[in-house]
Coordinates of C-alpha atoms in Angstrom, one line a residue:
X1 CA 19.7 29.4 23.1
X2 CA 17.2 30.5 20.5
X3 CA 17.8 26.6 19.1
X4 CA 17.4 25.7 22.9
X5 CA 14.2 28.3 23.5
X6 CA 12.3 27.5 20.4
X7 CA 12.7 22.8 21.4
X8 CA 11.9 23.3 24.3
X9 CA 8.7 25.2 23.3
X10 CA 7.9 22.9 20.9
X11 CA 4.4 20.4 21.9
X12 CA 5.7 17.8 23.3
X13 CA 3.1 15.3 21.7
X14 CA 5.7 15.6 18.2
X15 CA 8.5 14.4 20.8
X16 CA 6.3 11.7 22.5
X17 CA 5.8 10.2 19.3
X18 CA 8.9 10.3 18.2
X19 CA 10.9 9.1 21.1
X20 CA 8.1 5.9 20.9
X21 CA 8.5 6.0 17.2
X22 CA 12.5 5.6 17.7
X23 CA 12.5 2.8 20.2
X24 CA 9.3 0.4 18.5
X25 CA 11.5 0.3 15.6
X26 CA 14.4 -0.2 16.9
X27 CA 13.1 -2.8 19.5
X28 CA 11.4 -4.9 16.9
X29 CA 14.0 -5.2 15.0
X30 CA 14.8 -8.1 17.3
X31 CA 11.2 -9.2 17.4
X32 CA 10.5 -10.8 13.6
X33 CA 14.5 -12.9 13.9
X34 CA 13.2 -13.9 17.3
X35 CA 9.9 -16.2 16.8
X36 CA 10.9 -17.4 13.4
X37 CA 15.1 -18.3 14.5
X38 CA 13.4 -19.7 17.9
X39 CA 11.5 -22.3 15.7
X40 CA 13.6 -23.1 13.0
X41 CA 16.4 -23.9 16.2
X42 CA 13.9 -25.9 17.7
X43 CA 12.8 -28.4 14.2
X44 CA 16.6 -29.2 13.6
X45 CA 17.0 -29.7 17.4
X46 CA 14.4 -32.6 16.9
X47 CA 15.7 -33.7 13.0
X48 CA 18.8 -34.1 15.5
X49 CA 17.3 -35.9 17.9
X50 CA 15.8 -38.1 15.1
X51 CA 18.6 -38.5 13.2
X52 CA 21.2 -38.3 14.9
X53 CA 23.2 -37.0 12.3
X54 CA 25.6 -34.4 13.6
X55 CA 25.4 -31.5 11.5
X56 CA 21.9 -31.1 13.0
X57 CA 22.8 -30.6 16.3
X58 CA 25.8 -28.6 14.6
X59 CA 23.2 -26.4 13.3
X60 CA 21.5 -26.5 16.6
X61 CA 24.9 -25.0 18.9
X62 CA 25.1 -22.1 16.0
X63 CA 22.0 -20.9 14.9
X64 CA 20.3 -21.5 18.9
X65 CA 23.3 -19.6 19.8
X66 CA 22.8 -16.5 17.4
X67 CA 18.6 -17.0 18.6
X68 CA 19.9 -16.1 22.5
X69 CA 21.8 -12.7 21.6
X70 CA 18.9 -12.0 19.2
X71 CA 16.4 -13.1 23.4
X72 CA 18.3 -11.4 25.4
X73 CA 19.0 -7.8 23.4
X74 CA 15.0 -8.0 22.3
X75 CA 14.0 -8.6 25.9
X76 CA 16.6 -5.8 27.2
X77 CA 14.4 -3.6 24.3
X78 CA 11.3 -4.2 24.6
X79 CA 11.1 -3.7 28.9
X80 CA 11.4 0.6 27.9
X81 CA 8.0 0.0 26.2
X82 CA 6.0 -0.4 30.1
X83 CA 8.1 2.5 31.1
X84 CA 7.2 4.9 27.9
X85 CA 3.6 4.2 28.3
X86 CA 3.6 5.8 32.3
X87 CA 6.1 8.3 31.7
X88 CA 5.2 9.4 28.2
X89 CA 1.6 8.4 27.2
X90 CA -0.2 7.9 31.2
X91 CA -3.8 8.9 29.4
X92 CA -3.7 6.9 26.9
X93 CA -2.1 4.5 29.6
X94 CA -5.6 5.2 32.0
X95 CA -7.9 5.0 28.6
X96 CA -7.0 2.0 27.8
X97 CA -5.7 0.5 30.7
X98 CA -8.9 -2.3 31.4
X99 CA -8.5 -3.3 28.2
X100 CA -4.9 -4.1 27.6
X101 CA -4.5 -5.3 30.3
X102 CA -6.2 -8.5 30.3
X103 CA -3.5 -10.0 27.1
X104 CA -0.7 -8.3 28.1
X105 CA -1.0 -10.1 31.4
X106 CA -0.7 -12.9 29.1
X107 CA 2.4 -11.7 27.0
X108 CA 4.0 -11.2 29.9
X109 CA 3.4 -14.3 31.9
X110 CA 4.2 -16.4 28.6
X111 CA 7.2 -14.0 28.1
X112 CA 8.7 -13.4 31.2
X113 CA 8.2 -16.6 32.7
X114 CA 7.9 -19.5 30.7
X115 CA 9.7 -18.2 27.7
X116 CA 12.6 -17.4 29.7
X117 CA 11.9 -20.9 32.0
X118 CA 12.1 -23.0 29.6
X119 CA 15.4 -21.4 27.4
X120 CA 17.3 -21.3 30.5
X121 CA 16.2 -24.9 31.1
X122 CA 17.6 -25.1 27.2
X123 CA 20.5 -24.0 27.9
X124 CA 21.4 -25.6 30.5
X125 CA 20.3 -28.7 30.8
X126 CA 22.3 -30.0 27.7
X127 CA 24.7 -32.0 30.1
X128 CA 22.0 -32.2 32.9
X129 CA 18.4 -33.4 30.6
X130 CA 17.3 -36.5 28.4
X131 CA 17.4 -35.3 24.8
X132 CA 13.9 -35.7 24.6
X133 CA 13.0 -34.1 27.6
X134 CA 16.2 -30.8 26.9
X135 CA 14.1 -30.8 23.1
X136 CA 10.6 -30.2 24.8
X137 CA 12.2 -27.5 26.6
X138 CA 13.1 -25.8 23.7
X139 CA 10.0 -26.2 21.5
X140 CA 7.9 -24.8 24.7
X141 CA 10.0 -22.1 24.4
X142 CA 9.8 -21.4 20.8
X143 CA 6.2 -21.6 20.8
X144 CA 5.5 -19.5 24.1
X145 CA 7.7 -17.1 21.9
X146 CA 4.9 -17.1 19.2
X147 CA 1.6 -17.0 21.2
X148 CA 2.9 -13.6 23.6
X149 CA 2.9 -12.6 20.2
X150 CA -0.2 -13.0 19.5
X151 CA -1.6 -11.4 23.0
X152 CA 0.5 -8.6 21.1
X153 CA -1.7 -8.7 18.5
X154 CA -4.6 -8.2 20.3
X155 CA -3.5 -5.7 21.8
X156 CA -2.8 -3.4 18.8
X157 CA -5.9 -4.9 16.7
X158 CA -7.8 -3.1 19.2
X159 CA -6.2 0.2 19.2
X160 CA -6.8 -0.9 15.0
X161 CA -10.4 -2.0 15.9
X162 CA -11.8 -1.1 19.5
X163 CA -15.3 -4.2 19.8
X164 CA -16.3 -6.3 23.1
X165 CA -15.3 -2.6 24.5
X166 CA -17.4 1.0 25.9
X167 CA -16.6 4.2 27.3
X168 CA -17.0 4.9 31.3
X169 CA -16.8 7.6 32.8
X170 CA -14.4 8.8 29.9
X171 CA -12.3 5.0 29.9
X172 CA -13.2 2.3 27.9
X173 CA -14.2 -0.6 30.0
X174 CA -14.0 -4.9 28.9
X175 CA -17.4 -5.3 28.0
X176 CA -16.3 -8.4 26.1
X177 CA -13.2 -10.6 26.9
X178 CA -14.3 -13.4 23.7
X179 CA -14.8 -10.1 21.9
X180 CA -11.2 -8.1 22.3
X181 CA -9.2 -12.1 22.5
X182 CA -11.4 -12.7 18.6
X183 CA -10.7 -9.9 17.1
X184 CA -10.8 -10.4 13.0
X185 CA -8.5 -7.4 12.8
X186 CA -6.4 -10.0 15.2
X187 CA -6.9 -12.6 13.7
X188 CA -5.8 -11.4 10.5
X189 CA -2.9 -9.7 11.7
X190 CA -1.4 -12.7 13.5
X191 CA -0.8 -15.3 10.6
X192 CA 0.6 -11.5 8.4
X193 CA 3.3 -11.3 11.4
X194 CA 4.1 -14.3 11.3
X195 CA 5.1 -15.0 8.4
X196 CA 7.0 -11.9 7.9
X197 CA 9.2 -13.0 10.8
X198 CA 9.6 -16.6 9.2
X199 CA 11.4 -14.2 6.2
X200 CA 13.8 -12.3 8.3
X201 CA 14.8 -16.1 9.3
X202 CA 15.2 -17.6 6.5
X203 CA 16.6 -14.6 4.8
X204 CA 19.6 -14.8 8.1
X205 CA 20.3 -18.2 7.7
X206 CA 20.5 -18.1 3.9
X207 CA 23.2 -14.9 4.2
X208 CA 25.1 -15.8 7.3
X209 CA 25.0 -20.1 5.5
X210 CA 26.9 -18.2 1.8
X211 CA 28.8 -16.6 3.5
X212 CA 30.8 -19.4 5.2
X213 CA 29.8 -21.2 1.6
X214 CA 32.1 -18.9 -0.6
X215 CA 34.8 -19.2 2.7
X216 CA 34.9 -21.8 2.0
X217 CA 35.4 -22.3 -1.5
X218 CA 38.2 -18.8 -1.2
X219 CA 40.5 -21.3 1.0
X220 CA 40.5 -24.4 -1.2
X221 CA 38.7 -26.3 0.8
X222 CA 35.3 -27.2 -1.5
X223 CA 36.0 -26.5 -5.6
X224 CA 33.4 -27.7 -8.7
X225 CA 34.2 -30.8 -11.1
X226 CA 33.9 -30.2 -15.3
X227 CA 30.4 -30.1 -14.6
X228 CA 30.4 -27.1 -11.8
X229 CA 29.4 -29.7 -8.6
X230 CA 30.7 -29.3 -5.7
X231 CA 33.8 -31.1 -5.0
X232 CA 33.4 -31.2 -0.6
X233 CA 36.7 -31.2 0.3
X234 CA 38.4 -30.4 4.3
X235 CA 41.3 -28.1 6.0
X236 CA 42.5 -30.5 8.8
X237 CA 44.6 -27.7 10.6
X238 CA 40.7 -26.5 11.8
X239 CA 40.4 -29.5 13.1
X240 CA 36.6 -31.2 12.4
X241 CA 35.1 -26.9 12.1
X242 CA 36.2 -27.3 8.7
X243 CA 35.5 -30.6 8.2
X244 CA 32.7 -32.2 5.9
X245 CA 30.5 -32.1 7.7
X246 CA 30.7 -28.1 8.6
X247 CA 30.2 -28.0 4.8
X248 CA 26.2 -29.7 5.2
X249 CA 25.7 -27.4 7.6
X250 CA 26.0 -23.9 5.8
X251 CA 24.5 -26.0 2.6
X252 CA 21.7 -27.8 4.6
X253 CA 21.2 -24.2 6.0
X254 CA 21.5 -22.1 2.9
X255 CA 18.7 -24.4 1.4
X256 CA 15.9 -24.3 4.4
X257 CA 17.2 -20.8 5.3
X258 CA 15.5 -19.8 1.5
X259 CA 13.3 -22.1 1.0
X260 CA 11.7 -21.3 4.3
X261 CA 11.4 -17.5 2.9
X262 CA 10.3 -18.5 -0.1
X263 CA 7.3 -20.0 2.1
X264 CA 7.5 -16.7 4.6
X265 CA 6.7 -14.2 1.4
X266 CA 4.0 -16.5 -0.5
X267 CA 2.3 -16.3 3.4
X268 CA 2.8 -12.9 3.6
X269 CA 1.5 -11.7 0.4
X270 CA -2.0 -14.0 0.9
X271 CA -2.2 -12.3 4.1
X272 CA -1.2 -9.2 3.5
X273 CA -3.8 -9.1 0.5
X274 CA -6.9 -9.8 3.4
X275 CA -5.4 -7.2 6.1
X276 CA -5.6 -4.6 3.3
X277 CA -9.9 -5.9 2.2
X278 CA -10.3 -6.2 6.2
X279 CA -8.8 -2.2 6.0
X280 CA -10.2 -1.3 3.3
X281 CA -13.6 -1.9 5.2
X282 CA -12.1 -0.5 8.9
X283 CA -9.3 2.1 7.9
X284 CA -10.1 3.6 4.8
X285 CA -8.6 6.8 4.7
X286 CA -4.9 5.1 5.6
X287 CA -5.8 3.3 2.7
X288 CA -6.4 5.9 0.4
X289 CA -3.4 7.6 1.7
X290 CA -1.4 4.5 1.5
X291 CA -2.5 4.6 -3.0
X292 CA -2.6 8.8 -3.0
X293 CA -5.7 7.9 -4.6
X294 CA -7.2 11.6 -4.0
X295 CA -10.1 11.1 -5.9
X296 CA -13.0 8.3 -6.2
X297 CA -11.8 5.7 -8.5
X298 CA -10.6 1.7 -8.9
X299 CA -6.7 2.0 -10.5
X300 CA -3.8 1.4 -8.5
X301 CA -1.2 4.2 -7.9
X302 CA 2.3 2.5 -9.1
X303 CA 3.5 5.3 -9.2
X304 CA 2.2 9.3 -7.4
X305 CA 4.9 11.6 -6.6
X306 CA 4.4 14.8 -4.8
X307 CA 6.4 18.4 -3.3
X308 CA 6.1 18.7 -0.3
X309 CA 4.6 22.5 -0.1
X310 CA 1.8 22.5 2.7
X311 CA 3.3 22.9 6.0
X312 CA 5.8 20.3 5.0
X313 CA 3.4 17.7 4.3
X314 CA 2.1 16.8 1.4
X315 CA -1.9 17.0 0.8
X316 CA -4.2 16.5 -2.6
X317 CA -3.9 19.4 -4.0
X318 CA 0.1 18.1 -4.9
X319 CA -0.3 14.2 -6.1
X320 CA 0.1 14.0 -10.0
X321 CA -0.3 10.8 -10.7
X322 CA 2.2 9.5 -13.0
X323 CA 0.9 6.1 -13.5
X324 CA -1.8 3.5 -12.7
X325 CA -3.4 0.2 -13.4
X326 CA -6.7 0.1 -13.6
X327 CA -9.4 -1.7 -11.8
X328 CA -6.5 -3.0 -9.6
X329 CA -7.4 -1.3 -6.1
X330 CA -11.4 -2.0 -6.0
X331 CA -9.9 -5.9 -6.9
X332 CA -7.5 -5.3 -4.5
X333 CA -10.6 -3.9 -2.2
X334 CA -12.9 -5.4 -2.7
X335 CA -12.2 -8.7 -5.0
X336 CA -14.1 -7.3 -8.2
X337 CA -12.8 -4.9 -10.6
X338 CA -15.4 -2.1 -11.4
X339 CA -16.1 -1.1 -8.1
X340 CA -15.5 2.6 -7.4
X341 CA -12.8 2.6 -3.9
X342 CA -13.4 6.1 -1.4
X343 CA -10.5 8.3 -2.0
X344 CA -9.3 11.5 0.0
X345 CA -11.8 14.1 -1.0
X346 CA -15.0 12.4 -0.6
X347 CA -13.2 10.0 2.5
X348 CA -12.6 13.5 4.5
X349 CA -15.8 16.0 4.8
X350 CA -17.7 12.2 5.9
X351 CA -13.8 12.1 9.2
X352 CA -15.3 15.1 9.9
X353 CA -18.7 14.8 10.2
X354 CA -19.3 11.4 12.3
X355 CA -15.3 13.2 14.0
X356 CA -15.9 16.8 14.7
X357 CA -13.8 19.3 12.9
X358 CA -12.1 20.9 15.8
X359 CA -10.5 19.0 18.4
X360 CA -12.7 19.5 21.6
X361 CA -12.3 22.8 24.3
X362 CA -11.7 19.8 26.9
X363 CA -8.8 20.7 29.7
X364 CA -7.3 17.2 28.6
X365 CA -5.9 18.2 25.3
X366 CA -4.0 21.2 26.7
X367 CA -2.4 24.1 24.2
X368 CA -4.6 21.5 21.4
X369 CA -7.7 21.7 22.3
X370 CA -9.7 23.6 19.4
X371 CA -6.8 23.1 17.0
X372 CA -8.2 21.8 13.5
X373 CA -8.0 17.5 12.6
X374 CA -6.9 16.6 10.4
X375 CA -7.2 13.5 9.1
X376 CA -5.4 13.1 6.7
X377 CA -2.0 10.8 8.2
X378 CA 1.4 12.2 5.9
X379 CA 0.5 10.9 2.5
X380 CA 5.5 10.0 2.0
X381 CA 4.6 7.5 4.9
X382 CA 1.6 5.8 4.2
X383 CA 2.6 5.3 0.3
X384 CA 5.8 4.6 0.2
X385 CA 5.9 3.1 3.4
X386 CA 3.2 0.1 2.2
X387 CA 5.5 0.0 -1.8
X388 CA 8.0 -0.6 0.4
X389 CA 7.5 -2.9 2.4
X390 CA 6.0 -4.7 -0.5
X391 CA 9.5 -4.2 -3.1
X392 CA 11.2 -5.4 0.2
X393 CA 9.0 -8.1 0.6
X394 CA 9.4 -9.6 -3.0
X395 CA 13.7 -8.6 -3.6
X396 CA 14.5 -11.2 -0.5
X397 CA 11.7 -13.8 -2.0
X398 CA 13.6 -13.3 -5.4
X399 CA 16.6 -13.8 -3.7
X400 CA 16.4 -16.9 -2.1
X401 CA 14.4 -18.4 -5.5
X402 CA 17.3 -17.3 -7.4
X403 CA 19.5 -19.5 -4.3
X404 CA 17.9 -22.1 -4.5
X405 CA 18.2 -21.5 -8.2
X406 CA 22.2 -21.3 -7.9
X407 CA 23.0 -23.7 -5.1
X408 CA 21.6 -26.9 -6.8
X409 CA 24.6 -28.0 -7.6
X410 CA 25.5 -28.3 -3.7
X411 CA 28.0 -24.7 -3.3
X412 CA 27.5 -20.8 -4.2
X413 CA 29.4 -19.2 -7.3
X414 CA 33.1 -17.9 -6.8
X415 CA 32.4 -14.4 -7.2
X416 CA 32.9 -11.9 -4.3
X417 CA 30.7 -9.5 -4.9
X418 CA 27.1 -12.1 -5.8
X419 CA 28.3 -13.1 -1.7
X420 CA 28.0 -9.8 -0.2
X421 CA 24.9 -9.4 -2.0
X422 CA 23.6 -12.3 0.0
X423 CA 25.1 -10.7 3.2
X424 CA 23.3 -7.8 1.8
X425 CA 20.1 -9.1 2.1
X426 CA 19.9 -10.1 5.0
X427 CA 18.5 -6.8 5.8
X428 CA 14.8 -7.3 2.6
X429 CA 13.4 -8.5 4.9
X430 CA 13.8 -6.4 8.0
X431 CA 13.2 -3.8 6.7
X432 CA 10.1 -5.2 4.9
X433 CA 8.4 -6.2 8.5
X434 CA 9.4 -2.0 9.9
X435 CA 8.6 -0.1 6.9
X436 CA 4.9 -2.6 7.2
X437 CA 4.1 -1.7 10.8
X438 CA 5.3 1.7 10.1
X439 CA 2.6 2.0 7.7
X440 CA 0.3 0.5 9.8
X441 CA 0.8 2.8 13.1
X442 CA 2.0 5.8 11.0
X443 CA -1.4 5.3 8.9
X444 CA -4.0 5.2 11.9
X445 CA -2.8 8.8 12.4
X446 CA -5.3 11.2 14.1
X447 CA -5.9 8.6 15.9
X448 CA -4.5 6.1 18.8
X449 CA -7.0 4.2 18.9
X450 CA -8.8 4.4 15.7
X451 CA -12.6 4.6 15.6
X452 CA -14.5 0.8 14.4
X453 CA -16.8 1.8 12.0
X454 CA -19.7 -0.5 12.8
X455 CA -20.7 2.0 16.4
X456 CA -23.0 4.7 16.4
X457 CA -23.4 7.7 17.8
X458 CA -21.5 8.8 21.2
X459 CA -20.5 5.4 22.5
X460 CA -17.8 5.0 19.8
X461 CA -14.4 4.5 21.8
X462 CA -12.1 6.2 20.0
X463 CA -9.0 8.8 20.9
X464 CA -7.0 10.9 19.3
X465 CA -3.2 10.8 19.9
X466 CA -3.3 14.2 20.9
X467 CA -5.1 13.4 23.9
X468 CA -3.5 10.7 24.4
X469 CA 0.2 12.4 25.7
X470 CA 1.0 12.8 29.4
X471 CA -0.6 15.9 30.4
X472 CA 2.7 16.6 33.5
X473 CA 5.8 15.9 31.2
X474 CA 6.7 18.9 29.2
X475 CA 8.8 19.0 25.8
X476 CA 11.9 19.7 27.3
X477 CA 12.1 15.8 30.0
X478 CA 10.8 13.9 26.5
X479 CA 13.7 15.4 25.0
X480 CA 15.8 14.2 27.6
X481 CA 14.2 11.0 27.5
X482 CA 14.5 10.9 24.5
X483 CA 17.9 11.8 23.6
X484 CA 18.7 9.6 26.5
X485 CA 16.9 6.4 25.5
X486 CA 18.0 6.6 21.8
X487 CA 21.7 6.7 22.7
X488 CA 21.7 3.7 25.3
X489 CA 19.7 1.8 22.6
X490 CA 22.7 2.5 19.4
X491 CA 25.2 1.8 22.3
X492 CA 22.6 -1.6 22.3
X493 CA 22.9 -2.3 18.6
X494 CA 26.6 -2.1 18.9
X495 CA 26.4 -4.7 20.9
X496 CA 24.8 -7.0 19.0
X497 CA 26.2 -6.3 15.9
X498 CA 29.4 -7.1 17.3
X499 CA 28.4 -10.0 19.3
X500 CA 26.7 -11.3 15.9
X501 CA 29.6 -11.3 14.0
X502 CA 31.6 -12.6 15.6
X503 CA 29.6 -15.8 16.9
X504 CA 28.8 -15.9 13.0
X505 CA 32.8 -14.7 11.6
X506 CA 33.4 -18.2 14.5
X507 CA 31.5 -20.5 12.6
X508 CA 29.8 -23.0 14.5
X509 CA 33.3 -23.3 16.5
X510 CA 31.9 -20.5 18.6
X511 CA 29.1 -22.5 19.5
X512 CA 30.8 -26.2 19.9
X513 CA 34.5 -25.4 21.5
X514 CA 34.6 -28.9 20.9
X515 CA 35.1 -28.3 17.0
X516 CA 38.7 -26.8 17.1
X517 CA 41.9 -27.0 15.6
X518 CA 42.7 -29.8 18.2
X519 CA 40.2 -32.5 17.3
X520 CA 39.0 -33.8 20.6
X521 CA 37.9 -37.4 20.8
X522 CA 35.8 -37.6 23.0
X523 CA 34.0 -35.5 21.4
X524 CA 32.2 -37.8 19.8
X525 CA 32.1 -39.1 16.2
X526 CA 32.7 -36.7 13.3
X527 CA 31.5 -39.1 10.1
X528 CA 27.2 -37.3 9.8
X529 CA 26.2 -40.4 12.5
X530 CA 26.7 -38.8 16.0
X531 CA 24.5 -39.7 19.2
X532 CA 21.2 -39.7 18.4
X533 CA 18.1 -41.8 21.2
X534 CA 17.0 -41.3 23.9
X535 CA 20.7 -41.3 25.8
X536 CA 20.6 -38.3 28.5
X537 CA 23.9 -35.8 27.1
X538 CA 25.8 -36.4 29.6
X539 CA 26.6 -39.3 28.2
X540 CA 30.7 -39.7 27.4
X541 CA 29.5 -40.3 24.1
X542 CA 27.2 -37.4 23.2
X543 CA 29.3 -34.0 21.8
X544 CA 30.1 -31.3 24.8
X545 CA 30.6 -34.4 27.1
X546 CA 33.2 -33.0 29.7
X547 CA 33.4 -29.8 29.2
X548 CA 32.5 -28.7 32.7
X549 CA 31.4 -25.3 31.7
X550 CA 27.7 -25.4 32.0
X551 CA 27.2 -22.0 30.2
X552 CA 29.9 -22.8 28.2
X553 CA 27.2 -22.7 24.8
X554 CA 25.0 -20.3 26.7
X555 CA 28.2 -17.5 26.3

């Protein structure tokens, strides 16, 4: 009873932030894979249409099946975000509603109409649409997914750096829609996010393809000669599902995925550098906390340690620098090695002078009115979030480069532990993306809408997180909804993992039943020169023809 009473007496803001963090991070696990994998599926289908080679068709259908499963889960988990704004963050919704209306309306139009419509045409159009029209549907869907991501990032970037607005009656009112849509924060964040999405998709292809190539070797289907080069075999007992074309599916997918992962990491590195330089200007406290830079200087902290003796959070009184690289922090921020970067101890009084030392005595803050403002975000989260983002991203790129080298002779090593590492490596780019978003969002605290340093005086547009939570929602209600949503998300996680595992284990045959144990002569040739040109999918010579179940591919 004492525990329940303490929970009910807890600050609703803390529970609301936990709820938003749990649901948002979970939802974002689906987003980058959907963005990256959708475009790759469109590329695979394009190559199939142009060349007629069957392994590209098999790649399209197998990876397309996994793309659809992930897309559906992403939609289901994303809808919750809309409800959360009204339930737990009504004051925030009121403050940003005029600004967010335009970009979120565009995102909804693309996500729920364009994406869904063209994906429906793609799913059900295999035996009904001409090839090139059918191909156009997956391109429209995948490009709409990328474009919808831009509009979401426009809204998020406005929270990081508000532009094109003014305060009217306590609300942010848009005065320049072009400024909002071309916010320099969004223009830098968008390519960084898209590059991170392709890193996820590349690692996904690499790990799953490695698994299947290892299965072929373990089963004795593929062997190696004295020079270590692959000797591709077949297993007639599995029909066309374990033939030579099956091998081409996995080796091509692996090498494409590895190449995409390496290029994507380079893209995240360059765009991330530009984003960091911008953040040093727009949110200097976030970047100072990310470097545990308590004092002005030029050195980049390779390792700093601290304790949790200050109200459960690390402060500059607790931080001890273990090792730093002189000049590197200055280079990351300004492109030189000598300009000193302001540390936390310098920035704190500047923030206090600009935005006050205590929350205003205003009813919108409730019991939090008059509390002292802590402008230092959780240093352990920003510091390690920044480094885990880089570490996991670098690990994924290194693994992809090694995979390209190890498979140069046409197959994967026979060692079981290497195969397990390859499968586990799928998680690395996911972890990098999640760490990056946690760092970005938590580093903005105590603001939910960070102030634009270019604005002056009382016209500054910003909002403290303490003012954003719904005033009429209590701790008990938020705790119940948090437990309920987390439980539902846990069930959805199990469903997605089970579905993905089932179809991954089934190989290409899980997406193309016509490749089952009994070869189907009407299913087309298996010599790598399947149907092409402009022939409709319903033509008797095309794979899948004669299948009366229009949901066969979708499910």
